[in-house]
Amino acid sequence: MRIVTTKAELRTALHEARADGRTVGLVPTMGYLHEGHLSLVQAARRDNDVVVVSVFVNPTQFGPGEDYDSYPRDLARDAALVEGAGADVVFAPSPEEMYPAPQVAYVVVDGPMTQGLCGRSRPGHFRGVATVVTKLFNLVRPDRAYFGQKDAQQLAVVRRMVADLDLGVEVVGCPIVREPDGLAMSSRNTYLTADQRRDALVLHRSLEWARQQVADGERDAHALTDGIRRVLAEVPSARVDYVEVVDADTLQPLEVLAGRVLVALAVQVGKPRLIDNLVLEVS
Ligand code: AMP
């Protein structure tokens, strides 16, 4: 496996593979990797001849006062993990390498897809995501790119961006990987104290409660979000940012559950703001 830090080295590393017509899979990450990320690398390994993992804490997707500076970073550990999962190339550029001049050109996915859910409390976040993903697509020119369902809005936004801009990359969504007790794996879980780690289980518990309600026939979105909020309120340290029920593809808010439904929440527990979600097929 090769670790490259410049765009030029990346181009050289992929030149031969491209000339030979080998397929390339890309897994974009911000590093501090866990089993969730590695499941993406394994999926990319199954589908492609060459697997590239990018490790880049992207400054343009963090807002003022967010955790850009304190975001955990450990490239040596990440490289060892992805090598074990079958990666061929790690691309770990510096911010100056990715953004050599002040960025004035951005990719913006407009409208309800980015206005609700995380877009409401993180203005500019999806502009940063769409821009860096486009840059990575242009640098790597992958056949396929792998994203986790954990960041459901990001996955939907990237899919739509690829479709609307004819980017020609197959976007592969991968299921949420959880700890044995149900907590969705996240690099930000490292911020949690032992007590907060226990409190954070309420996210998954509230989603499982919602799953049961829908299985029992609940179709009213407001009744469902109210109920989820009641479950979350059982844990005083959990501060709700949002609980939303939306169409899983368009992210349009729903009144009545029908089709592919995304139940998504963001909750602050101690320092980190945690997100989790559930996709339900509702007939
Ligand atoms: P991040 O490093 O947080 O930007 O995440 C990089 C990619 O890994 C994104 O596509 C995430 O959705 C995905 N990912 C993060 N956590 C998980 C998880 N627990 N299960 C599956 N995918 C995940």
Short mmCIF file of N, CA and C in Angstrom, two decimals, residues 57-223:
data_model
loop_
_atom_site.label_atom_id
_atom_site.label_comp_id
_atom_site.label_asym_id
_atom_site.label_seq_id
_atom_site.Cartn_x
_atom_site.Cartn_y
_atom_site.Cartn_z
N VAL A 57 -9.34 15.79 6.92
CA VAL A 57 -10.30 16.55 7.74
C VAL A 57 -10.53 17.86 7.00
N ASN A 58 -11.70 17.95 6.37
CA ASN A 58 -11.96 19.00 5.39
C ASN A 58 -12.42 20.29 6.07
N PRO A 59 -11.57 21.32 6.10
CA PRO A 59 -11.95 22.53 6.85
C PRO A 59 -13.22 23.20 6.33
N THR A 60 -13.50 23.08 5.01
CA THR A 60 -14.64 23.84 4.47
C THR A 60 -16.00 23.26 4.85
N GLN A 61 -16.02 22.10 5.49
CA GLN A 61 -17.32 21.57 5.92
C GLN A 61 -17.57 21.77 7.41
N PHE A 62 -16.63 22.45 8.08
CA PHE A 62 -16.81 22.78 9.50
C PHE A 62 -17.21 24.25 9.62
N GLY A 63 -18.16 24.53 10.50
CA GLY A 63 -18.56 25.92 10.76
C GLY A 63 -17.72 26.51 11.87
N PRO A 64 -17.84 27.84 12.06
CA PRO A 64 -17.14 28.48 13.17
C PRO A 64 -17.61 27.87 14.49
N GLY A 65 -16.68 27.61 15.39
CA GLY A 65 -17.07 27.05 16.70
C GLY A 65 -17.25 25.54 16.67
N GLU A 66 -17.16 24.91 15.49
CA GLU A 66 -17.24 23.44 15.45
C GLU A 66 -15.87 22.85 15.76
N ASP A 67 -15.78 21.50 15.68
CA ASP A 67 -14.61 20.81 16.23
C ASP A 67 -13.49 20.56 15.21
N TYR A 68 -13.30 21.48 14.25
CA TYR A 68 -12.24 21.24 13.25
C TYR A 68 -10.87 21.03 13.91
N ASP A 69 -10.51 21.93 14.83
CA ASP A 69 -9.16 21.84 15.43
C ASP A 69 -9.00 20.60 16.30
N SER A 70 -10.05 20.26 17.03
CA SER A 70 -9.92 19.14 17.98
C SER A 70 -10.30 17.79 17.35
N TYR A 71 -10.73 17.79 16.09
CA TYR A 71 -11.14 16.53 15.46
C TYR A 71 -9.97 15.53 15.56
N PRO A 72 -10.22 14.28 16.02
CA PRO A 72 -9.09 13.36 16.24
C PRO A 72 -8.38 12.99 14.95
N ARG A 73 -7.06 12.92 15.02
CA ARG A 73 -6.25 12.61 13.82
C ARG A 73 -5.16 11.63 14.21
N ASP A 74 -4.94 10.59 13.41
CA ASP A 74 -3.85 9.63 13.66
C ASP A 74 -3.60 8.86 12.36
N LEU A 75 -2.79 9.45 11.47
CA LEU A 75 -2.62 8.88 10.14
C LEU A 75 -1.92 7.51 10.18
N ALA A 76 -0.95 7.35 11.09
CA ALA A 76 -0.22 6.06 11.13
C ALA A 76 -1.18 4.92 11.47
N ARG A 77 -2.04 5.19 12.46
CA ARG A 77 -3.02 4.17 12.85
C ARG A 77 -4.00 3.91 11.69
N ASP A 78 -4.48 4.99 11.07
CA ASP A 78 -5.44 4.84 9.96
C ASP A 78 -4.82 4.02 8.82
N ALA A 79 -3.55 4.30 8.51
CA ALA A 79 -2.90 3.61 7.39
C ALA A 79 -2.81 2.11 7.68
N ALA A 80 -2.45 1.77 8.92
CA ALA A 80 -2.35 0.35 9.28
C ALA A 80 -3.72 -0.33 9.15
N LEU A 81 -4.77 0.37 9.58
CA LEU A 81 -6.12 -0.22 9.53
C LEU A 81 -6.58 -0.44 8.09
N VAL A 82 -6.39 0.56 7.23
CA VAL A 82 -6.91 0.39 5.86
C VAL A 82 -6.06 -0.59 5.06
N GLU A 83 -4.79 -0.69 5.41
CA GLU A 83 -3.97 -1.70 4.73
C GLU A 83 -4.53 -3.09 5.05
N GLY A 84 -4.87 -3.29 6.32
CA GLY A 84 -5.46 -4.57 6.73
C GLY A 84 -6.78 -4.85 6.02
N ALA A 85 -7.52 -3.80 5.67
CA ALA A 85 -8.82 -3.97 5.01
C ALA A 85 -8.68 -4.05 3.49
N GLY A 86 -7.46 -3.90 2.98
CA GLY A 86 -7.25 -4.14 1.55
C GLY A 86 -7.07 -2.91 0.69
N ALA A 87 -6.79 -1.75 1.29
CA ALA A 87 -6.59 -0.54 0.47
C ALA A 87 -5.26 -0.62 -0.27
N ASP A 88 -5.19 0.03 -1.44
CA ASP A 88 -3.95 0.09 -2.21
C ASP A 88 -3.25 1.43 -2.06
N VAL A 89 -4.06 2.50 -1.93
CA VAL A 89 -3.49 3.85 -1.86
C VAL A 89 -4.25 4.62 -0.78
N VAL A 90 -3.48 5.31 0.10
CA VAL A 90 -4.08 6.28 1.02
C VAL A 90 -3.68 7.67 0.52
N PHE A 91 -4.68 8.52 0.32
CA PHE A 91 -4.42 9.91 -0.07
C PHE A 91 -4.70 10.78 1.14
N ALA A 92 -3.64 11.36 1.71
CA ALA A 92 -3.77 12.15 2.94
C ALA A 92 -3.14 13.52 2.73
N PRO A 93 -3.85 14.41 2.03
CA PRO A 93 -3.27 15.72 1.72
C PRO A 93 -3.38 16.67 2.91
N SER A 94 -2.54 17.69 2.91
CA SER A 94 -2.69 18.77 3.89
C SER A 94 -3.79 19.71 3.39
N PRO A 95 -4.33 20.56 4.27
CA PRO A 95 -5.31 21.55 3.80
C PRO A 95 -4.73 22.45 2.71
N GLU A 96 -3.44 22.78 2.82
CA GLU A 96 -2.80 23.66 1.82
C GLU A 96 -2.70 22.94 0.47
N GLU A 97 -2.51 21.63 0.50
CA GLU A 97 -2.44 20.87 -0.76
C GLU A 97 -3.83 20.85 -1.42
N MET A 98 -4.85 20.63 -0.61
CA MET A 98 -6.21 20.56 -1.19
C MET A 98 -6.71 21.94 -1.60
N TYR A 99 -6.37 22.95 -0.79
CA TYR A 99 -6.86 24.32 -1.07
C TYR A 99 -5.67 25.27 -1.15
N PRO A 100 -4.89 25.22 -2.25
CA PRO A 100 -3.68 26.04 -2.34
C PRO A 100 -3.97 27.54 -2.38
N ALA A 101 -5.16 27.91 -2.84
CA ALA A 101 -5.55 29.32 -2.86
C ALA A 101 -6.90 29.42 -2.16
N PRO A 102 -7.25 30.63 -1.69
CA PRO A 102 -8.58 30.76 -1.08
C PRO A 102 -9.64 30.27 -2.07
N GLN A 103 -10.52 29.39 -1.59
CA GLN A 103 -11.50 28.76 -2.49
C GLN A 103 -12.59 29.76 -2.85
N VAL A 104 -12.80 30.00 -4.14
CA VAL A 104 -13.92 30.86 -4.53
C VAL A 104 -14.96 30.09 -5.34
N ALA A 105 -14.57 28.92 -5.88
CA ALA A 105 -15.53 28.10 -6.62
C ALA A 105 -16.03 26.97 -5.71
N TYR A 106 -17.32 26.82 -5.60
CA TYR A 106 -17.91 25.79 -4.75
C TYR A 106 -18.97 25.01 -5.51
N VAL A 107 -19.26 23.81 -5.04
CA VAL A 107 -20.40 23.05 -5.55
C VAL A 107 -21.51 23.14 -4.51
N VAL A 108 -22.67 23.60 -4.95
CA VAL A 108 -23.78 23.81 -4.02
C VAL A 108 -24.95 22.93 -4.42
N VAL A 109 -25.43 22.11 -3.52
CA VAL A 109 -26.67 21.36 -3.72
C VAL A 109 -27.75 22.15 -2.98
N ASP A 110 -28.65 22.74 -3.77
CA ASP A 110 -29.61 23.70 -3.24
C ASP A 110 -30.86 23.03 -2.71
N GLY A 111 -31.69 23.81 -2.06
CA GLY A 111 -33.06 23.39 -1.78
C GLY A 111 -33.21 22.54 -0.55
N PRO A 112 -34.38 21.87 -0.45
CA PRO A 112 -34.74 21.15 0.77
C PRO A 112 -33.73 20.04 1.14
N MET A 113 -33.00 19.52 0.15
CA MET A 113 -32.06 18.44 0.48
C MET A 113 -31.00 18.88 1.48
N THR A 114 -30.66 20.18 1.43
CA THR A 114 -29.59 20.66 2.33
C THR A 114 -30.10 21.66 3.36
N GLN A 115 -31.40 22.01 3.27
CA GLN A 115 -31.91 23.01 4.23
C GLN A 115 -32.34 22.38 5.55
N GLY A 116 -32.82 21.14 5.49
CA GLY A 116 -33.30 20.50 6.72
C GLY A 116 -32.23 19.66 7.38
N LEU A 117 -32.63 18.88 8.36
CA LEU A 117 -31.74 17.94 9.06
C LEU A 117 -30.44 18.67 9.49
N CYS A 118 -29.27 18.10 9.15
CA CYS A 118 -28.01 18.72 9.58
C CYS A 118 -27.77 20.08 8.93
N GLY A 119 -28.39 20.32 7.76
CA GLY A 119 -28.18 21.59 7.07
C GLY A 119 -28.68 22.78 7.87
N ARG A 120 -29.70 22.57 8.71
CA ARG A 120 -30.28 23.69 9.47
C ARG A 120 -29.28 24.19 10.51
N SER A 121 -28.68 23.28 11.25
CA SER A 121 -27.77 23.72 12.32
C SER A 121 -26.33 23.82 11.84
N ARG A 122 -26.05 23.37 10.61
CA ARG A 122 -24.68 23.46 10.09
C ARG A 122 -24.69 24.15 8.72
N PRO A 123 -25.02 25.47 8.70
CA PRO A 123 -25.06 26.15 7.39
C PRO A 123 -23.70 26.10 6.72
N GLY A 124 -23.70 25.81 5.43
CA GLY A 124 -22.42 25.73 4.69
C GLY A 124 -21.79 24.35 4.73
N HIS A 125 -22.27 23.48 5.63
CA HIS A 125 -21.66 22.16 5.76
C HIS A 125 -21.71 21.38 4.45
N PHE A 126 -22.88 21.33 3.83
CA PHE A 126 -23.01 20.49 2.63
C PHE A 126 -22.36 21.12 1.41
N ARG A 127 -22.21 22.45 1.42
CA ARG A 127 -21.41 23.09 0.37
C ARG A 127 -19.96 22.60 0.48
N GLY A 128 -19.46 22.52 1.71
CA GLY A 128 -18.10 22.03 1.93
C GLY A 128 -17.96 20.57 1.53
N VAL A 129 -18.97 19.76 1.88
CA VAL A 129 -18.94 18.33 1.55
C VAL A 129 -18.99 18.15 0.03
N ALA A 130 -19.97 18.81 -0.61
CA ALA A 130 -20.14 18.63 -2.07
C ALA A 130 -18.88 19.09 -2.80
N THR A 131 -18.26 20.14 -2.32
CA THR A 131 -17.06 20.67 -2.98
C THR A 131 -15.89 19.71 -2.82
N VAL A 132 -15.66 19.23 -1.60
CA VAL A 132 -14.49 18.35 -1.42
C VAL A 132 -14.70 17.00 -2.10
N VAL A 133 -15.94 16.51 -2.10
CA VAL A 133 -16.21 15.23 -2.77
C VAL A 133 -15.99 15.39 -4.28
N THR A 134 -16.41 16.51 -4.84
CA THR A 134 -16.18 16.77 -6.26
C THR A 134 -14.69 16.84 -6.57
N LYS A 135 -13.95 17.54 -5.69
CA LYS A 135 -12.50 17.62 -5.89
C LYS A 135 -11.88 16.22 -5.84
N LEU A 136 -12.30 15.41 -4.87
CA LEU A 136 -11.75 14.05 -4.76
C LEU A 136 -12.12 13.22 -5.99
N PHE A 137 -13.36 13.38 -6.47
CA PHE A 137 -13.76 12.65 -7.68
C PHE A 137 -12.88 13.07 -8.86
N ASN A 138 -12.60 14.36 -8.98
CA ASN A 138 -11.78 14.83 -10.10
C ASN A 138 -10.33 14.37 -9.97
N LEU A 139 -9.84 14.26 -8.75
CA LEU A 139 -8.45 13.84 -8.54
C LEU A 139 -8.28 12.34 -8.75
N VAL A 140 -9.24 11.57 -8.24
CA VAL A 140 -9.11 10.10 -8.27
C VAL A 140 -9.78 9.52 -9.52
N ARG A 141 -10.80 10.19 -10.01
CA ARG A 141 -11.65 9.70 -11.11
C ARG A 141 -12.05 8.23 -10.89
N PRO A 142 -12.74 7.99 -9.78
CA PRO A 142 -13.11 6.60 -9.45
C PRO A 142 -14.27 6.11 -10.31
N ASP A 143 -14.34 4.79 -10.46
CA ASP A 143 -15.54 4.18 -11.05
C ASP A 143 -16.67 4.16 -10.03
N ARG A 144 -16.30 3.88 -8.78
CA ARG A 144 -17.30 3.79 -7.70
C ARG A 144 -16.79 4.55 -6.48
N ALA A 145 -17.73 5.12 -5.72
CA ALA A 145 -17.35 5.77 -4.46
C ALA A 145 -18.28 5.27 -3.37
N TYR A 146 -17.74 5.09 -2.18
CA TYR A 146 -18.44 4.40 -1.09
C TYR A 146 -18.72 5.37 0.05
N PHE A 147 -20.00 5.42 0.46
CA PHE A 147 -20.42 6.32 1.54
C PHE A 147 -21.30 5.53 2.51
N GLY A 148 -21.24 5.91 3.79
CA GLY A 148 -22.01 5.21 4.80
C GLY A 148 -23.41 5.79 4.97
N GLN A 149 -24.36 4.90 5.22
CA GLN A 149 -25.74 5.31 5.51
C GLN A 149 -25.79 6.07 6.85
N LYS A 150 -24.74 5.93 7.65
CA LYS A 150 -24.67 6.69 8.91
C LYS A 150 -24.91 8.18 8.66
N ASP A 151 -24.30 8.71 7.60
CA ASP A 151 -24.49 10.11 7.21
C ASP A 151 -25.52 10.12 6.08
N ALA A 152 -26.78 9.86 6.44
CA ALA A 152 -27.81 9.62 5.42
C ALA A 152 -28.01 10.83 4.52
N GLN A 153 -27.97 12.02 5.12
CA GLN A 153 -28.18 13.22 4.31
C GLN A 153 -27.01 13.42 3.34
N GLN A 154 -25.81 13.18 3.83
CA GLN A 154 -24.63 13.29 2.96
C GLN A 154 -24.74 12.33 1.76
N LEU A 155 -25.15 11.10 2.04
CA LEU A 155 -25.29 10.10 0.99
C LEU A 155 -26.32 10.56 -0.04
N ALA A 156 -27.46 11.06 0.44
CA ALA A 156 -28.51 11.51 -0.49
C ALA A 156 -28.04 12.72 -1.30
N VAL A 157 -27.34 13.63 -0.64
CA VAL A 157 -26.85 14.83 -1.33
C VAL A 157 -25.82 14.46 -2.39
N VAL A 158 -24.91 13.55 -2.05
CA VAL A 158 -23.88 13.14 -3.02
C VAL A 158 -24.53 12.43 -4.21
N ARG A 159 -25.49 11.56 -3.93
CA ARG A 159 -26.19 10.87 -5.03
C ARG A 159 -26.82 11.87 -5.98
N ARG A 160 -27.48 12.89 -5.39
CA ARG A 160 -28.18 13.86 -6.22
C ARG A 160 -27.20 14.72 -7.01
N MET A 161 -26.09 15.09 -6.35
CA MET A 161 -25.06 15.88 -7.01
C MET A 161 -24.50 15.11 -8.22
N VAL A 162 -24.21 13.83 -8.01
CA VAL A 162 -23.66 13.00 -9.09
C VAL A 162 -24.65 12.90 -10.25
N ALA A 163 -25.93 12.75 -9.92
CA ALA A 163 -26.96 12.64 -10.97
C ALA A 163 -27.11 13.98 -11.70
N ASP A 164 -27.28 15.06 -10.93
CA ASP A 164 -27.56 16.37 -11.56
C ASP A 164 -26.39 16.87 -12.38
N LEU A 165 -25.16 16.55 -11.96
CA LEU A 165 -23.97 17.08 -12.65
C LEU A 165 -23.32 16.04 -13.57
N ASP A 166 -24.00 14.89 -13.75
CA ASP A 166 -23.48 13.83 -14.63
C ASP A 166 -22.01 13.51 -14.31
N LEU A 167 -21.72 13.27 -13.04
CA LEU A 167 -20.33 13.05 -12.65
C LEU A 167 -19.84 11.66 -13.03
N GLY A 168 -20.77 10.76 -13.34
CA GLY A 168 -20.35 9.46 -13.88
C GLY A 168 -19.65 8.56 -12.88
N VAL A 169 -19.96 8.72 -11.61
CA VAL A 169 -19.40 7.85 -10.57
C VAL A 169 -20.57 7.05 -9.98
N GLU A 170 -20.37 5.75 -9.81
CA GLU A 170 -21.41 4.95 -9.15
C GLU A 170 -21.27 5.15 -7.64
N VAL A 171 -22.33 5.68 -7.03
CA VAL A 171 -22.30 5.91 -5.58
C VAL A 171 -22.86 4.68 -4.88
N VAL A 172 -22.07 4.09 -4.00
CA VAL A 172 -22.49 2.88 -3.30
C VAL A 172 -22.71 3.23 -1.82
N GLY A 173 -23.94 3.03 -1.36
CA GLY A 173 -24.27 3.29 0.05
C GLY A 173 -24.07 2.01 0.87
N CYS A 174 -23.48 2.14 2.06
CA CYS A 174 -23.17 0.97 2.90
C CYS A 174 -23.87 1.12 4.25
N PRO A 175 -24.36 -0.01 4.82
CA PRO A 175 -25.15 0.06 6.05
C PRO A 175 -24.37 0.60 7.25
N ILE A 176 -25.11 1.10 8.24
CA ILE A 176 -24.49 1.63 9.47
C ILE A 176 -23.88 0.47 10.26
N VAL A 177 -22.63 0.65 10.66
CA VAL A 177 -21.97 -0.33 11.54
C VAL A 177 -22.09 0.18 12.97
N ARG A 178 -22.55 -0.72 13.86
CA ARG A 178 -22.81 -0.33 15.26
C ARG A 178 -21.92 -1.11 16.22
N GLU A 179 -21.72 -0.54 17.40
CA GLU A 179 -21.11 -1.29 18.50
C GLU A 179 -22.09 -2.39 18.91
N PRO A 180 -21.61 -3.43 19.63
CA PRO A 180 -22.53 -4.51 20.01
C PRO A 180 -23.76 -4.01 20.78
N ASP A 181 -23.64 -2.91 21.52
CA ASP A 181 -24.80 -2.40 22.27
C ASP A 181 -25.66 -1.45 21.46
N GLY A 182 -25.35 -1.25 20.18
CA GLY A 182 -26.24 -0.47 19.32
C GLY A 182 -25.73 0.92 18.97
N LEU A 183 -24.77 1.45 19.69
CA LEU A 183 -24.27 2.79 19.39
C LEU A 183 -23.63 2.80 17.99
N ALA A 184 -24.08 3.73 17.15
CA ALA A 184 -23.49 3.83 15.81
C ALA A 184 -22.04 4.25 15.94
N MET A 185 -21.15 3.54 15.25
CA MET A 185 -19.73 3.90 15.35
C MET A 185 -19.50 5.28 14.74
N SER A 186 -18.65 6.06 15.41
CA SER A 186 -18.33 7.42 14.94
C SER A 186 -16.99 7.82 15.52
N SER A 187 -16.21 8.53 14.72
CA SER A 187 -14.93 9.04 15.23
C SER A 187 -15.17 9.95 16.44
N ARG A 188 -16.34 10.61 16.45
CA ARG A 188 -16.64 11.54 17.55
C ARG A 188 -17.02 10.82 18.85
N ASN A 189 -17.26 9.50 18.80
CA ASN A 189 -17.55 8.77 20.05
C ASN A 189 -16.36 8.85 21.01
N THR A 190 -15.16 9.11 20.46
CA THR A 190 -13.97 9.18 21.34
C THR A 190 -14.07 10.37 22.30
N TYR A 191 -14.93 11.35 22.00
CA TYR A 191 -15.09 12.50 22.91
C TYR A 191 -15.90 12.12 24.16
N LEU A 192 -16.63 10.98 24.11
CA LEU A 192 -17.60 10.66 25.18
C LEU A 192 -16.89 10.12 26.43
N THR A 193 -17.32 10.59 27.61
CA THR A 193 -16.90 9.97 28.86
C THR A 193 -17.68 8.66 29.00
N ALA A 194 -17.31 7.85 30.00
CA ALA A 194 -18.00 6.56 30.18
C ALA A 194 -19.50 6.78 30.42
N ASP A 195 -19.85 7.79 31.24
CA ASP A 195 -21.27 8.06 31.52
C ASP A 195 -22.00 8.52 30.26
N GLN A 196 -21.35 9.41 29.51
CA GLN A 196 -21.97 9.92 28.28
C GLN A 196 -22.12 8.80 27.25
N ARG A 197 -21.16 7.91 27.22
CA ARG A 197 -21.20 6.77 26.30
C ARG A 197 -22.45 5.94 26.57
N ARG A 198 -22.77 5.76 27.86
CA ARG A 198 -23.99 5.03 28.24
C ARG A 198 -25.23 5.84 27.85
N ASP A 199 -25.19 7.15 28.15
CA ASP A 199 -26.34 8.00 27.80
C ASP A 199 -26.59 8.01 26.29
N ALA A 200 -25.50 7.93 25.50
CA ALA A 200 -25.63 8.03 24.05
C ALA A 200 -26.41 6.85 23.44
N LEU A 201 -26.56 5.79 24.20
CA LEU A 201 -27.33 4.65 23.69
C LEU A 201 -28.79 5.02 23.44
N VAL A 202 -29.22 6.15 24.03
CA VAL A 202 -30.62 6.55 23.86
C VAL A 202 -30.94 6.86 22.39
N LEU A 203 -29.94 7.24 21.60
CA LEU A 203 -30.22 7.51 20.17
C LEU A 203 -30.76 6.24 19.51
N HIS A 204 -29.99 5.16 19.66
CA HIS A 204 -30.40 3.90 19.03
C HIS A 204 -31.70 3.39 19.64
N ARG A 205 -31.83 3.55 20.98
CA ARG A 205 -33.04 3.08 21.66
C ARG A 205 -34.27 3.80 21.10
N SER A 206 -34.16 5.10 20.88
CA SER A 206 -35.31 5.86 20.38
C SER A 206 -35.66 5.44 18.95
N LEU A 207 -34.64 5.12 18.16
CA LEU A 207 -34.91 4.68 16.78
C LEU A 207 -35.54 3.29 16.77
N GLU A 208 -35.10 2.44 17.67
CA GLU A 208 -35.70 1.09 17.73
C GLU A 208 -37.15 1.18 18.21
N TRP A 209 -37.40 2.13 19.14
CA TRP A 209 -38.78 2.37 19.57
C TRP A 209 -39.61 2.79 18.34
N ALA A 210 -39.06 3.68 17.52
CA ALA A 210 -39.77 4.16 16.33
C ALA A 210 -40.02 2.99 15.35
N ARG A 211 -39.02 2.16 15.19
CA ARG A 211 -39.18 1.00 14.28
C ARG A 211 -40.37 0.15 14.72
N GLN A 212 -40.46 -0.08 16.04
CA GLN A 212 -41.55 -0.90 16.58
C GLN A 212 -42.90 -0.22 16.37
N GLN A 213 -42.93 1.10 16.59
CA GLN A 213 -44.19 1.83 16.40
C GLN A 213 -44.69 1.68 14.96
N VAL A 214 -43.77 1.80 14.01
CA VAL A 214 -44.15 1.70 12.59
C VAL A 214 -44.60 0.27 12.29
N ALA A 215 -43.88 -0.71 12.86
CA ALA A 215 -44.29 -2.11 12.67
C ALA A 215 -45.69 -2.34 13.23
N ASP A 216 -46.02 -1.61 14.30
CA ASP A 216 -47.36 -1.75 14.91
C ASP A 216 -48.42 -0.92 14.19
N GLY A 217 -48.03 -0.20 13.13
CA GLY A 217 -49.04 0.48 12.31
C GLY A 217 -48.99 2.00 12.36
N GLU A 218 -48.10 2.60 13.14
CA GLU A 218 -48.05 4.06 13.19
C GLU A 218 -47.66 4.63 11.82
N ARG A 219 -48.42 5.61 11.32
CA ARG A 219 -48.10 6.22 10.03
C ARG A 219 -48.03 7.74 10.13
N ASP A 220 -48.29 8.28 11.31
CA ASP A 220 -48.30 9.74 11.50
C ASP A 220 -46.89 10.21 11.89
N ALA A 221 -46.30 11.05 11.03
CA ALA A 221 -44.91 11.46 11.26
C ALA A 221 -44.76 12.25 12.55
N HIS A 222 -45.75 13.11 12.84
CA HIS A 222 -45.64 13.93 14.06
C HIS A 222 -45.73 13.08 15.31
N ALA A 223 -46.65 12.10 15.29
CA ALA A 223 -46.76 11.21 16.45
C ALA A 223 -45.43 10.48 16.67
#
